[in-house]
Structure formats: structure tokens, C-alpha cells
mmCIF file of C-alpha atoms and ligand atoms in Angstrom:
data_model
loop_
_atom_site.group_PDB
_atom_site.id
_atom_site.type_symbol
_atom_site.label_atom_id
_atom_site.label_comp_id
_atom_site.label_asym_id
_atom_site.label_seq_id
_atom_site.Cartn_x
_atom_site.Cartn_y
_atom_site.Cartn_z
ATOM 1 C CA UNK A 26 45.079 -118.033 126.872
ATOM 2 C CA UNK A 27 45.919 -114.443 125.982
ATOM 3 C CA UNK A 28 48.298 -114.255 123.059
ATOM 4 C CA UNK A 29 49.951 -111.133 121.671
ATOM 5 C CA UNK A 30 51.817 -112.221 118.555
ATOM 6 C CA UNK A 31 54.366 -109.604 117.456
ATOM 7 C CA UNK A 32 51.971 -106.776 118.116
ATOM 8 C CA UNK A 33 52.770 -103.143 117.353
ATOM 9 C CA UNK A 34 50.575 -100.100 117.812
ATOM 10 C CA UNK A 35 51.343 -96.798 116.159
ATOM 11 C CA UNK A 36 49.090 -93.885 117.043
ATOM 12 C CA UNK A 37 48.823 -91.531 114.095
ATOM 13 C CA UNK A 38 50.898 -90.000 112.782
ATOM 14 C CA UNK A 39 53.984 -91.688 114.228
ATOM 15 C CA UNK A 40 53.795 -92.498 117.977
ATOM 16 C CA UNK A 41 55.075 -96.038 118.437
ATOM 17 C CA UNK A 42 53.282 -96.979 121.684
ATOM 18 C CA UNK A 43 53.719 -100.772 121.417
ATOM 19 C CA UNK A 44 56.501 -102.422 119.448
ATOM 20 C CA UNK A 45 56.756 -106.113 118.538
ATOM 21 C CA UNK A 46 55.196 -107.432 121.726
ATOM 22 C CA UNK A 47 55.170 -111.204 121.923
ATOM 23 C CA UNK A 48 53.412 -112.349 125.077
ATOM 24 C CA UNK A 49 51.507 -115.430 126.192
ATOM 25 C CA UNK A 50 49.430 -115.538 129.361
ATOM 26 C CA UNK A 51 47.893 -118.838 130.383
ATOM 27 C CA UNK A 52 44.353 -119.175 131.778
ATOM 28 C CA UNK A 53 44.343 -118.708 135.548
ATOM 29 C CA UNK A 54 47.654 -116.834 135.648
ATOM 30 C CA UNK A 55 48.125 -113.666 137.677
ATOM 31 C CA UNK A 56 50.579 -111.305 135.982
ATOM 32 C CA UNK A 57 51.849 -107.852 136.915
ATOM 33 C CA UNK A 58 52.658 -105.521 134.040
ATOM 34 C CA UNK A 59 55.105 -102.818 135.063
ATOM 35 C CA UNK A 60 57.048 -100.085 133.315
ATOM 36 C CA UNK A 61 57.608 -96.347 133.265
ATOM 37 C CA UNK A 62 54.960 -93.824 132.423
ATOM 38 C CA UNK A 63 54.388 -93.824 128.664
ATOM 39 C CA UNK A 64 55.871 -97.328 128.236
ATOM 40 C CA UNK A 65 52.723 -98.636 126.524
ATOM 41 C CA UNK A 66 50.946 -100.542 129.307
ATOM 42 C CA UNK A 67 47.513 -98.961 128.937
ATOM 43 C CA UNK A 68 47.789 -99.316 125.163
ATOM 44 C CA UNK A 69 48.243 -103.078 125.644
ATOM 45 C CA UNK A 70 45.080 -103.124 127.782
ATOM 46 C CA UNK A 71 43.162 -101.137 125.146
ATOM 47 C CA UNK A 72 44.292 -103.546 122.429
ATOM 48 C CA UNK A 73 43.051 -106.477 124.490
ATOM 49 C CA UNK A 74 39.570 -105.003 124.912
ATOM 50 C CA UNK A 75 39.502 -103.803 121.287
ATOM 51 C CA UNK A 76 39.351 -100.153 122.237
ATOM 52 C CA UNK A 77 42.352 -99.793 119.924
ATOM 53 C CA UNK A 78 43.370 -101.907 116.942
ATOM 54 C CA UNK A 79 46.893 -103.229 116.436
ATOM 55 C CA UNK A 80 48.872 -101.693 113.565
ATOM 56 C CA UNK A 81 50.740 -104.973 113.167
ATOM 57 C CA UNK A 82 50.583 -108.524 114.555
ATOM 58 C CA UNK A 83 47.738 -110.624 115.960
ATOM 59 C CA UNK A 84 45.890 -110.823 119.261
ATOM 60 C CA UNK A 85 44.106 -113.963 120.405
ATOM 61 C CA UNK A 86 42.028 -114.880 123.426
ATOM 62 C CA UNK A 87 41.883 -118.657 123.513
ATOM 63 C CA UNK A 88 41.000 -119.692 119.960
ATOM 64 C CA UNK A 89 39.360 -116.363 119.269
ATOM 65 C CA UNK A 90 41.387 -114.077 117.009
ATOM 66 C CA UNK A 91 40.322 -110.565 117.988
ATOM 67 C CA UNK A 92 42.796 -108.723 115.710
ATOM 68 C CA UNK A 93 40.046 -107.674 113.336
ATOM 69 C CA UNK A 94 37.076 -108.208 115.625
ATOM 70 C CA UNK A 95 33.767 -106.918 114.250
ATOM 71 C CA UNK A 96 32.227 -103.982 116.109
ATOM 72 C CA UNK A 97 29.130 -106.129 116.706
ATOM 73 C CA UNK A 98 31.260 -108.712 118.541
ATOM 74 C CA UNK A 99 33.017 -106.250 120.866
ATOM 75 C CA UNK A 100 30.293 -106.433 123.583
ATOM 76 C CA UNK A 101 30.767 -110.233 123.709
ATOM 77 C CA UNK A 102 34.499 -109.702 124.211
ATOM 78 C CA UNK A 103 33.986 -107.026 126.871
ATOM 79 C CA UNK A 104 31.678 -109.275 128.898
ATOM 80 C CA UNK A 105 34.505 -111.776 129.186
ATOM 81 C CA UNK A 106 36.952 -109.157 130.437
ATOM 82 C CA UNK A 107 36.422 -107.108 133.583
ATOM 83 C CA UNK A 108 38.420 -103.890 133.344
ATOM 84 C CA UNK A 109 39.282 -101.468 136.125
ATOM 85 C CA UNK A 110 40.767 -98.233 134.795
ATOM 86 C CA UNK A 111 42.851 -95.818 136.852
ATOM 87 C CA UNK A 112 40.343 -92.969 136.610
ATOM 88 C CA UNK A 113 37.531 -94.952 138.245
ATOM 89 C CA UNK A 114 34.214 -93.275 138.824
ATOM 90 C CA UNK A 115 31.230 -94.320 140.892
ATOM 91 C CA UNK A 116 27.793 -92.850 140.392
ATOM 92 C CA UNK A 117 27.489 -90.460 143.370
ATOM 93 C CA UNK A 118 23.689 -90.586 143.650
ATOM 94 C CA UNK A 119 23.518 -94.368 143.700
ATOM 95 C CA UNK A 120 24.323 -96.590 146.688
ATOM 96 C CA UNK A 121 27.139 -99.155 146.593
ATOM 97 C CA UNK A 122 24.536 -101.852 145.840
ATOM 98 C CA UNK A 123 23.031 -99.758 143.033
ATOM 99 C CA UNK A 124 26.438 -98.918 141.556
ATOM 100 C CA UNK A 125 27.234 -102.616 141.177
ATOM 101 C CA UNK A 126 23.667 -103.516 140.149
ATOM 102 C CA UNK A 127 23.746 -100.897 137.393
ATOM 103 C CA UNK A 128 26.258 -102.917 135.338
ATOM 104 C CA UNK A 129 23.752 -105.811 135.364
ATOM 105 C CA UNK A 130 20.673 -103.656 134.752
ATOM 106 C CA UNK A 131 22.090 -102.206 131.529
ATOM 107 C CA UNK A 132 22.402 -105.770 130.256
ATOM 108 C CA UNK A 133 18.768 -106.479 131.099
ATOM 109 C CA UNK A 134 19.376 -108.835 134.035
ATOM 110 C CA UNK A 135 16.167 -109.567 135.980
ATOM 111 C CA UNK A 136 15.736 -108.083 139.483
ATOM 112 C CA UNK A 137 15.790 -111.490 141.153
ATOM 113 C CA UNK A 138 19.203 -112.251 139.681
ATOM 114 C CA UNK A 139 20.547 -108.803 140.627
ATOM 115 C CA UNK A 140 19.366 -109.207 144.239
ATOM 116 C CA UNK A 141 21.138 -112.550 144.427
ATOM 117 C CA UNK A 142 24.423 -111.737 142.676
ATOM 118 C CA UNK A 143 25.254 -108.229 143.916
ATOM 119 C CA UNK A 144 25.552 -109.135 147.638
ATOM 120 C CA UNK A 145 27.668 -112.185 146.699
ATOM 121 C CA UNK A 146 30.074 -110.019 144.740
ATOM 122 C CA UNK A 147 30.205 -107.370 147.457
ATOM 123 C CA UNK A 148 31.142 -110.112 149.885
ATOM 124 C CA UNK A 149 34.224 -110.980 147.783
ATOM 125 C CA UNK A 150 35.508 -107.415 148.291
ATOM 126 C CA UNK A 151 34.327 -107.277 151.925
ATOM 127 C CA UNK A 152 31.675 -104.605 151.490
ATOM 128 C CA UNK A 153 28.407 -106.478 151.932
ATOM 129 C CA UNK A 154 27.755 -104.652 155.201
ATOM 130 C CA UNK A 155 28.137 -101.229 153.588
ATOM 131 C CA UNK A 156 26.078 -101.839 150.461
ATOM 132 C CA UNK A 157 23.387 -99.289 151.337
ATOM 133 C CA UNK A 158 25.848 -96.426 151.768
ATOM 134 C CA UNK A 159 26.627 -93.826 149.120
ATOM 135 C CA UNK A 160 30.139 -93.455 147.606
ATOM 136 C CA UNK A 161 30.891 -90.336 149.678
ATOM 137 C CA UNK A 162 30.103 -92.326 152.843
ATOM 138 C CA UNK A 163 32.946 -94.822 152.339
ATOM 139 C CA UNK A 164 36.759 -94.468 152.120
ATOM 140 C CA UNK A 165 38.841 -94.151 148.937
ATOM 141 C CA UNK A 166 40.066 -97.730 149.290
ATOM 142 C CA UNK A 167 36.503 -98.965 149.744
ATOM 143 C CA UNK A 168 35.416 -97.047 146.650
ATOM 144 C CA UNK A 169 38.195 -98.793 144.763
ATOM 145 C CA UNK A 170 36.860 -102.127 145.990
ATOM 146 C CA UNK A 171 33.391 -101.242 144.688
ATOM 147 C CA UNK A 172 34.950 -100.656 141.271
ATOM 148 C CA UNK A 173 36.625 -104.065 141.485
ATOM 149 C CA UNK A 174 33.246 -105.589 142.445
ATOM 150 C CA UNK A 175 31.610 -103.897 139.481
ATOM 151 C CA UNK A 176 34.143 -105.478 137.110
ATOM 152 C CA UNK A 177 33.116 -108.949 138.355
ATOM 153 C CA UNK A 178 29.375 -108.840 137.648
ATOM 154 C CA UNK A 179 29.569 -110.820 134.422
ATOM 155 C CA UNK A 180 31.846 -113.458 135.987
ATOM 156 C CA UNK A 181 34.636 -112.572 133.515
ATOM 157 C CA UNK A 182 37.380 -115.039 132.579
ATOM 158 C CA UNK A 183 39.911 -112.218 132.684
ATOM 159 C CA UNK A 184 40.161 -109.238 135.042
ATOM 160 C CA UNK A 185 42.493 -106.376 134.128
ATOM 161 C CA UNK A 186 43.272 -103.592 136.559
ATOM 162 C CA UNK A 187 45.096 -100.581 135.154
ATOM 163 C CA UNK A 188 46.833 -99.030 138.184
ATOM 164 C CA UNK A 189 44.386 -100.302 140.802
ATOM 165 C CA UNK A 190 46.029 -98.696 143.802
ATOM 166 C CA UNK A 191 46.530 -95.209 142.378
ATOM 167 C CA UNK A 192 47.498 -92.915 145.232
ATOM 168 C CA UNK A 193 46.175 -95.142 147.971
ATOM 169 C CA UNK A 194 48.339 -95.999 150.943
ATOM 170 C CA UNK A 195 50.054 -99.271 151.844
ATOM 171 C CA UNK A 196 47.179 -100.590 153.980
ATOM 172 C CA UNK A 197 44.883 -100.407 151.020
ATOM 173 C CA UNK A 198 47.544 -101.964 148.804
ATOM 174 C CA UNK A 199 47.527 -105.054 151.032
ATOM 175 C CA UNK A 200 43.738 -105.218 150.915
ATOM 176 C CA UNK A 201 43.665 -104.854 147.152
ATOM 177 C CA UNK A 202 46.369 -107.531 146.765
ATOM 178 C CA UNK A 203 44.359 -109.978 148.863
ATOM 179 C CA UNK A 204 41.205 -109.252 146.858
ATOM 180 C CA UNK A 205 42.980 -109.912 143.549
ATOM 181 C CA UNK A 206 44.471 -113.105 144.978
ATOM 182 C CA UNK A 207 40.964 -114.187 145.951
ATOM 183 C CA UNK A 208 39.623 -113.391 142.463
ATOM 184 C CA UNK A 209 42.542 -115.335 140.948
ATOM 185 C CA UNK A 210 41.873 -118.303 143.231
ATOM 186 C CA UNK A 211 38.349 -118.440 141.796
ATOM 187 C CA UNK A 212 40.041 -119.322 138.475
ATOM 188 C CA UNK A 213 40.085 -115.886 136.865
ATOM 189 C CA UNK A 214 43.128 -114.703 134.913
ATOM 190 C CA UNK A 215 44.313 -111.457 136.525
ATOM 191 C CA UNK A 216 46.444 -108.771 134.870
ATOM 192 C CA UNK A 217 47.628 -105.955 137.105
ATOM 193 C CA UNK A 218 49.138 -102.903 135.476
ATOM 194 C CA UNK A 219 50.897 -100.953 138.182
ATOM 195 C CA UNK A 220 53.710 -98.669 139.318
ATOM 196 C CA UNK A 221 53.383 -100.026 142.838
ATOM 197 C CA UNK A 222 56.549 -101.922 143.730
ATOM 198 C CA UNK A 223 55.136 -103.061 147.073
ATOM 199 C CA UNK A 224 52.101 -104.604 145.440
ATOM 200 C CA UNK A 225 54.154 -106.458 142.810
ATOM 201 C CA UNK A 226 56.562 -107.804 145.406
ATOM 202 C CA UNK A 227 53.714 -108.853 147.716
ATOM 203 C CA UNK A 228 52.096 -110.878 144.923
ATOM 204 C CA UNK A 229 55.143 -113.121 144.223
ATOM 205 C CA UNK A 230 53.873 -113.889 140.735
ATOM 206 C CA UNK A 231 55.000 -113.341 137.156
ATOM 207 C CA UNK A 232 56.168 -109.810 136.333
ATOM 208 C CA UNK A 233 56.325 -108.491 132.762
ATOM 209 C CA UNK A 234 58.264 -105.251 132.320
ATOM 210 C CA UNK A 235 57.433 -102.997 129.374
ATOM 211 C CA UNK A 236 60.064 -100.518 128.222
ATOM 212 C CA UNK A 237 59.408 -98.116 125.340
ATOM 213 C CA UNK A 238 56.666 -100.334 123.943
ATOM 214 C CA UNK A 239 58.484 -103.674 124.175
ATOM 215 C CA UNK A 240 58.774 -106.471 126.726
ATOM 216 C CA UNK A 241 62.185 -105.912 128.340
ATOM 217 C CA UNK A 242 61.830 -108.480 131.116
ATOM 218 C CA UNK A 243 59.533 -111.409 131.888
ATOM 219 C CA UNK A 244 60.082 -113.161 135.198
ATOM 220 C CA UNK A 245 58.189 -115.915 136.948
ATOM 221 C CA UNK A 246 57.602 -114.997 140.609
ATOM 222 C CA UNK A 247 59.681 -111.900 139.985
ATOM 223 C CA UNK A 248 60.248 -108.667 141.770
ATOM 224 C CA UNK A 249 59.745 -105.147 140.554
ATOM 225 C CA UNK A 250 62.791 -104.152 138.541
ATOM 226 C CA UNK A 251 63.779 -100.503 138.118
ATOM 227 C CA UNK A 252 64.533 -99.608 134.515
HETATM 228 N N1 ATP B 324 45.350 -91.840 121.800
HETATM 229 C C1 ATP B 324 46.674 -91.597 121.705
HETATM 230 N N2 ATP B 324 47.162 -90.891 120.655
HETATM 231 C C2 ATP B 324 48.493 -90.677 120.520
HETATM 232 N N3 ATP B 324 49.411 -91.123 121.389
HETATM 233 C C3 ATP B 324 48.990 -91.824 122.446
HETATM 234 C C4 ATP B 324 47.605 -92.106 122.673
HETATM 235 N N4 ATP B 324 47.488 -92.827 123.810
HETATM 236 C C5 ATP B 324 48.724 -92.996 124.278
HETATM 237 N N5 ATP B 324 49.647 -92.402 123.460
HETATM 238 C C6 ATP B 324 51.116 -92.425 123.618
HETATM 239 O O1 ATP B 324 51.531 -93.774 123.555
HETATM 240 C C7 ATP B 324 52.578 -94.031 124.507
HETATM 241 C C8 ATP B 324 52.127 -95.130 125.461
HETATM 242 O O2 ATP B 324 51.034 -94.652 126.258
HETATM 243 P P1 ATP B 324 50.312 -95.551 127.351
HETATM 244 O O3 ATP B 324 49.134 -94.806 127.818
HETATM 245 O O4 ATP B 324 50.094 -96.900 126.784
HETATM 246 O O5 ATP B 324 51.444 -95.615 128.481
HETATM 247 P P2 ATP B 324 51.391 -96.246 129.950
HETATM 248 O O6 ATP B 324 52.527 -97.236 130.030
HETATM 249 O O7 ATP B 324 50.040 -96.742 130.267
HETATM 250 O O8 ATP B 324 51.763 -94.974 130.853
HETATM 251 P P3 ATP B 324 51.241 -94.606 132.369
HETATM 252 O O9 ATP B 324 52.078 -95.459 133.290
HETATM 253 O O10 ATP B 324 51.594 -93.156 132.478
HETATM 254 O O11 ATP B 324 49.777 -94.858 132.451
HETATM 255 C C9 ATP B 324 52.867 -92.686 125.167
HETATM 256 O O12 ATP B 324 53.948 -92.103 124.479
HETATM 257 C C10 ATP B 324 51.592 -91.914 124.956
HETATM 258 O O13 ATP B 324 51.856 -90.516 124.907
HETATM 259 MG MG1 MG B 325 48.576 -96.170 131.700
#
């Protein structure tokens, strides 16, 4: 369970980015987080991965209170959460296989394990046949799928995508939606931060709307609501 308990975040000196957020997300849920630009969505993501600290309130993942998490424990937290940020970057001189493998190599995974896991993960996103290509030899949507694959290498309990469909067109939106559904069906909690109304409506899952730092709407199987 992800639990934000009356969380506020004030960036110095006085920017109130998140205000009194009270939010519970059960294991295995798939939730869209929507809201206008500047509403505080990315700040919520950063609080969850301890890239920022709350100014007030508590944050828990399961029984683990990460409000005052020690710096030495942050890597343990990050391995449990796969994050896909909007400004994704692939390493241009590495193949698709190598880009995904890299996330395992830096953690000291043995070659045999890498050779086994990477093709399995690339199959989830439908790119196993293109794994020896370089990023500039695949489409923008396929590059996005590589980034999703990369977030899965540690078999995280939670996957968070911050604006996963960026400027991509509707065809890619459908593909990305079906990939996240697949990841969710494997038992992973999925949080999708997005402006994409089509994607939210296609998911037919819970929608949490953030408005000026606070939860203004929380609907099971909801639709995108304009503020
Ligand atoms: N490091 C920072 N220092 C100061 N203010 C910040 C910082 N990061 C974000 N903010 C401010 O906090 C508020 C929330 O920003 P945040 O990035 O969480 O919004 P968002 O909902 O993700 O927006 P978008 O949809 O544009 O990505 C904004 O007013 C933003 O300007
Ligand atoms: Mg953002």
C-alpha cells in the first residue's frame, strides 16, 4: 500500500507544491493522476521516491515509513519502484538490449542473468525482435517502450510513469495503455501521471485529480475531468 498521510511540500522559500494530500493506493491498483500543469503531480512522484522530502505529513509504502528515510536506504526504495520520467533518455551508442541491460549491470548482475532477463522484459513491451537495433533505428513510441522496459528490470512492486505518452500520437497511446495493463496484470501497482484524456478514459480505472497541490477528485473507474 502507498499511503500519503496529510502530506504537504513547500519548496523554499514559499512555493506550496503539495498541500494536505491524503491518499491511499492499494497493492495491485492502477491509478491515473491528472491535473493541470504545475498542480503538483511530479512533486508527489518525487516524494514517493524520496527525491524530495515532505515538509509536513507522513509517507508510507506498506509498513515502511519513508518520511525520514536514511540516504543509505534510498537505493533499496528505488529498486522497488520503477520510474519513467517525461524527459526520457536512451543511451544513443548502446543497442536496445544494452540500454536495458545497463540498469542491471550497474547493480552488478551477472551476465547469465542479464542474458536471460533482458529478452523476457523486451517481450513484455513487444520489442524482442528489435533488441539489436540502436535508439535512432526505432520509432519514438518504441523508444518509449524501451524506457518502460528499463523500469522493469528489478521486478518493482510499483511502476510510476510521469507523462508516459508525451507528444506521441493516439496509436502509441493505445500501445502504451496495453503495456501498462499487462504490467498491472502481473501484479504490479501502476501510477500514471498524465495529461492524456484518451489514455485515462481508455484505462477505465481509478482517477485522482490534483488541483493546486490538493486532491480535488478521486473516482473509481472514472473519466478525465476538466478543472
Ligand atoms: N525544485 C523546485 N523548486 C521550486 N518550485 C518548484 C520546484 N519543482 C516544482 N516547483 C513548483 O511546484 C509546483 C508543482 O510542480 P510540479 O512539477 O509538481 O507540477 P506538475 O503537476 O508535475 O506539472 P506538469 O504537468 O507541468 O508536469 C509548481 O508551481 C512548480 O513551479
Ligand atoms: Mg510534472
